[in-house]
Amino acid sequence: MARTRAQDYDAKRQTILQRAAELFAQYGYSGTSITMIAEACGASKALLYHYYPDKVAVLFDILFDHLNDLVAVVEDAARSAKDPQERLYALSAALLEAYRDADAQHQVQIANLKFLSDDRQETLRALERQLVAIFADTIAETVPEVGQGPLLKPLTMSLFGMLNWHYLWFREGKGLSRQQYALMASQLVTAGAAVAAEAVAPTTARPLRRQAASAKRGA
């Protein structure tokens, strides 16, 4: 007869993932032990192993849940605005809002994917690609000069760079709000992408090199 799952199973599992994410973010994956996770949860190692067979399974579930949440939030935001420029702001704001209580998971995602097996990495990277594709398609629609061309990926990843690393300097209640920063970052892309695309286009590469050489001689 199969063992009955406790009513609070999911709640305890979420507690384990939250505490583990905080420890991984603070001490690193390698610097965190199962014993540390159990102590942070106020549980025994035996109870922890009832939920997870090993530390790597905990890491995978932290990232899988986190990325699934991000994809769901961004998909909802994408459906909320038909105008592509407004949609890009909505996507950026939704992503920053999703990061609000997930700094630990976000840091774990950036630094610890390498500790997972190739197949588990691929599962998570598929979710990351899904997330990036939603932003990329919106940027392509917002900036026709870029479209689906070779500049779309660097432009999309530049926006992710602004959004993903904001936790290093952003402080809640000080300076810009998350919505204001999302507006600023999305506006930088929509207002500057066409000019940037023209500046790095092959036909303008030679004049740019001449400009750089002239500036060097004049320095």
Coordinates of C-alpha atoms in Angstrom, one line a residue, residues 50-205:
H50 CA 12.1 12.1 3.1
Y51 CA 11.7 15.0 0.7
Y52 CA 15.0 14.9 -1.2
P53 CA 17.5 12.2 -1.9
D54 CA 20.4 14.5 -2.1
K55 CA 21.5 18.2 -2.3
V56 CA 21.6 18.3 -6.1
A57 CA 17.9 17.4 -6.2
V58 CA 17.2 20.3 -3.9
L59 CA 19.2 22.6 -6.2
F60 CA 17.3 21.4 -9.3
D61 CA 13.9 22.0 -7.7
I62 CA 14.9 25.5 -6.6
L63 CA 15.8 26.5 -10.1
F64 CA 12.9 24.6 -11.8
D65 CA 10.3 26.2 -9.6
H66 CA 11.9 29.6 -9.9
L67 CA 12.1 29.5 -13.7
N68 CA 8.6 28.1 -14.1
D69 CA 7.3 31.0 -12.0
L70 CA 9.2 33.5 -14.1
V71 CA 7.9 32.1 -17.4
A72 CA 4.3 32.1 -16.1
V73 CA 4.6 35.7 -14.9
V74 CA 6.1 36.9 -18.1
E75 CA 3.6 35.1 -20.3
D76 CA 0.8 36.7 -18.3
A77 CA 2.4 40.1 -18.8
A78 CA 2.8 39.5 -22.6
R79 CA -0.9 38.9 -22.9
S80 CA -1.7 42.1 -21.0
A81 CA -0.4 44.6 -23.6
K82 CA -1.0 44.5 -27.4
D83 CA 1.3 47.5 -28.2
P84 CA 4.8 46.1 -28.4
Q85 CA 6.4 49.0 -26.6
E86 CA 4.0 48.8 -23.7
R87 CA 4.4 45.1 -23.7
L88 CA 8.2 45.4 -23.3
Y89 CA 7.7 47.6 -20.3
A90 CA 5.1 45.1 -18.9
L91 CA 7.5 42.2 -19.4
S92 CA 10.4 44.1 -17.7
A93 CA 8.2 45.3 -14.8
A94 CA 6.7 41.8 -14.3
L95 CA 10.2 40.2 -14.2
L96 CA 11.5 42.7 -11.6
E97 CA 8.4 42.2 -9.5
A98 CA 8.9 38.5 -9.7
Y99 CA 12.4 39.0 -8.4
R100 CA 11.1 40.9 -5.4
D101 CA 11.1 38.0 -2.9
A102 CA 13.4 35.8 -4.9
D103 CA 16.8 37.3 -4.7
A104 CA 18.2 34.1 -3.3
Q105 CA 16.7 32.0 -6.1
H106 CA 17.9 34.5 -8.6
Q107 CA 21.5 34.4 -7.4
V108 CA 21.4 30.6 -7.3
Q109 CA 20.2 30.6 -10.9
I110 CA 23.1 32.8 -12.0
A111 CA 25.9 30.9 -10.3
N112 CA 25.0 27.3 -9.7
L113 CA 23.6 25.8 -12.9
K114 CA 27.0 24.2 -13.5
F115 CA 26.5 21.8 -10.6
L116 CA 23.7 19.9 -12.3
S117 CA 23.9 17.1 -14.8
D118 CA 23.7 17.9 -18.5
D119 CA 20.1 16.7 -18.8
R120 CA 19.0 18.7 -15.9
Q121 CA 20.8 21.7 -17.2
E122 CA 19.1 21.3 -20.5
T123 CA 15.7 21.2 -18.8
L124 CA 16.4 24.5 -17.1
R125 CA 18.0 26.1 -20.1
A126 CA 14.9 25.3 -22.1
L127 CA 12.9 27.4 -19.6
E128 CA 15.5 30.2 -19.9
R129 CA 15.2 30.1 -23.7
Q130 CA 11.5 30.3 -23.4
L131 CA 11.8 33.4 -21.2
V132 CA 14.3 35.0 -23.5
A133 CA 12.2 34.3 -26.6
I134 CA 9.2 36.2 -25.2
F135 CA 11.4 39.3 -24.7
A136 CA 13.2 38.9 -28.0
D137 CA 10.0 38.6 -30.0
T138 CA 8.7 41.8 -28.4
I139 CA 11.9 43.7 -29.0
A140 CA 11.8 42.6 -32.7
E141 CA 8.3 43.9 -33.0
T142 CA 9.1 47.1 -31.1
V143 CA 12.2 47.9 -33.2
P144 CA 11.7 47.0 -36.8
E145 CA 15.2 48.1 -37.6
V146 CA 16.5 45.2 -35.5
G147 CA 13.7 42.7 -36.3
Q148 CA 14.9 39.1 -36.1
G149 CA 18.4 40.1 -37.4
P150 CA 21.8 39.4 -35.8
L151 CA 21.5 42.3 -33.3
L152 CA 18.4 40.9 -31.7
K153 CA 20.2 38.5 -29.4
P154 CA 22.8 41.0 -28.1
L155 CA 20.1 43.6 -27.6
T156 CA 17.8 41.1 -25.8
M157 CA 20.6 39.9 -23.5
S158 CA 21.7 43.5 -22.8
L159 CA 18.2 44.2 -21.5
F160 CA 18.4 41.0 -19.4
G161 CA 21.8 42.2 -18.1
M162 CA 20.2 45.4 -16.8
L163 CA 17.3 43.6 -15.2
N164 CA 19.1 40.5 -13.8
W165 CA 22.0 42.4 -12.1
H166 CA 19.8 45.1 -10.6
Y167 CA 19.8 43.3 -7.2
L168 CA 23.5 44.2 -6.7
W169 CA 22.6 47.9 -6.3
F170 CA 18.8 48.2 -6.0
R171 CA 17.5 48.9 -2.5
E172 CA 13.7 48.8 -1.9
G173 CA 12.3 52.3 -1.1
K174 CA 15.4 54.2 -2.2
G175 CA 15.7 56.0 -5.5
L176 CA 13.8 54.4 -8.4
S177 CA 11.0 52.0 -7.8
R178 CA 11.0 48.6 -9.6
Q179 CA 8.4 49.9 -12.1
Q180 CA 10.4 53.1 -12.8
Y181 CA 13.5 51.1 -13.4
A182 CA 11.6 48.7 -15.7
L183 CA 10.4 51.7 -17.6
M184 CA 13.8 53.2 -17.9
A185 CA 15.4 50.0 -19.0
S186 CA 12.8 49.2 -21.6
Q187 CA 12.9 52.8 -22.9
L188 CA 16.6 52.6 -23.3
V189 CA 16.0 49.7 -25.6
T190 CA 13.1 51.0 -27.6
A191 CA 14.5 54.6 -27.9
G192 CA 18.1 53.6 -28.6
A193 CA 18.1 50.3 -30.5
A194 CA 17.5 51.8 -33.9
V195 CA 20.3 54.2 -33.5
A196 CA 22.6 51.5 -32.2
A197 CA 21.7 49.2 -35.0
E198 CA 22.6 51.8 -37.6
A199 CA 25.9 52.6 -35.8
V200 CA 27.1 49.0 -35.9
A201 CA 25.8 48.2 -39.4
P202 CA 28.5 47.0 -41.8
T203 CA 28.1 50.1 -44.1
T204 CA 28.9 52.4 -41.2
A205 CA 31.7 50.4 -39.7

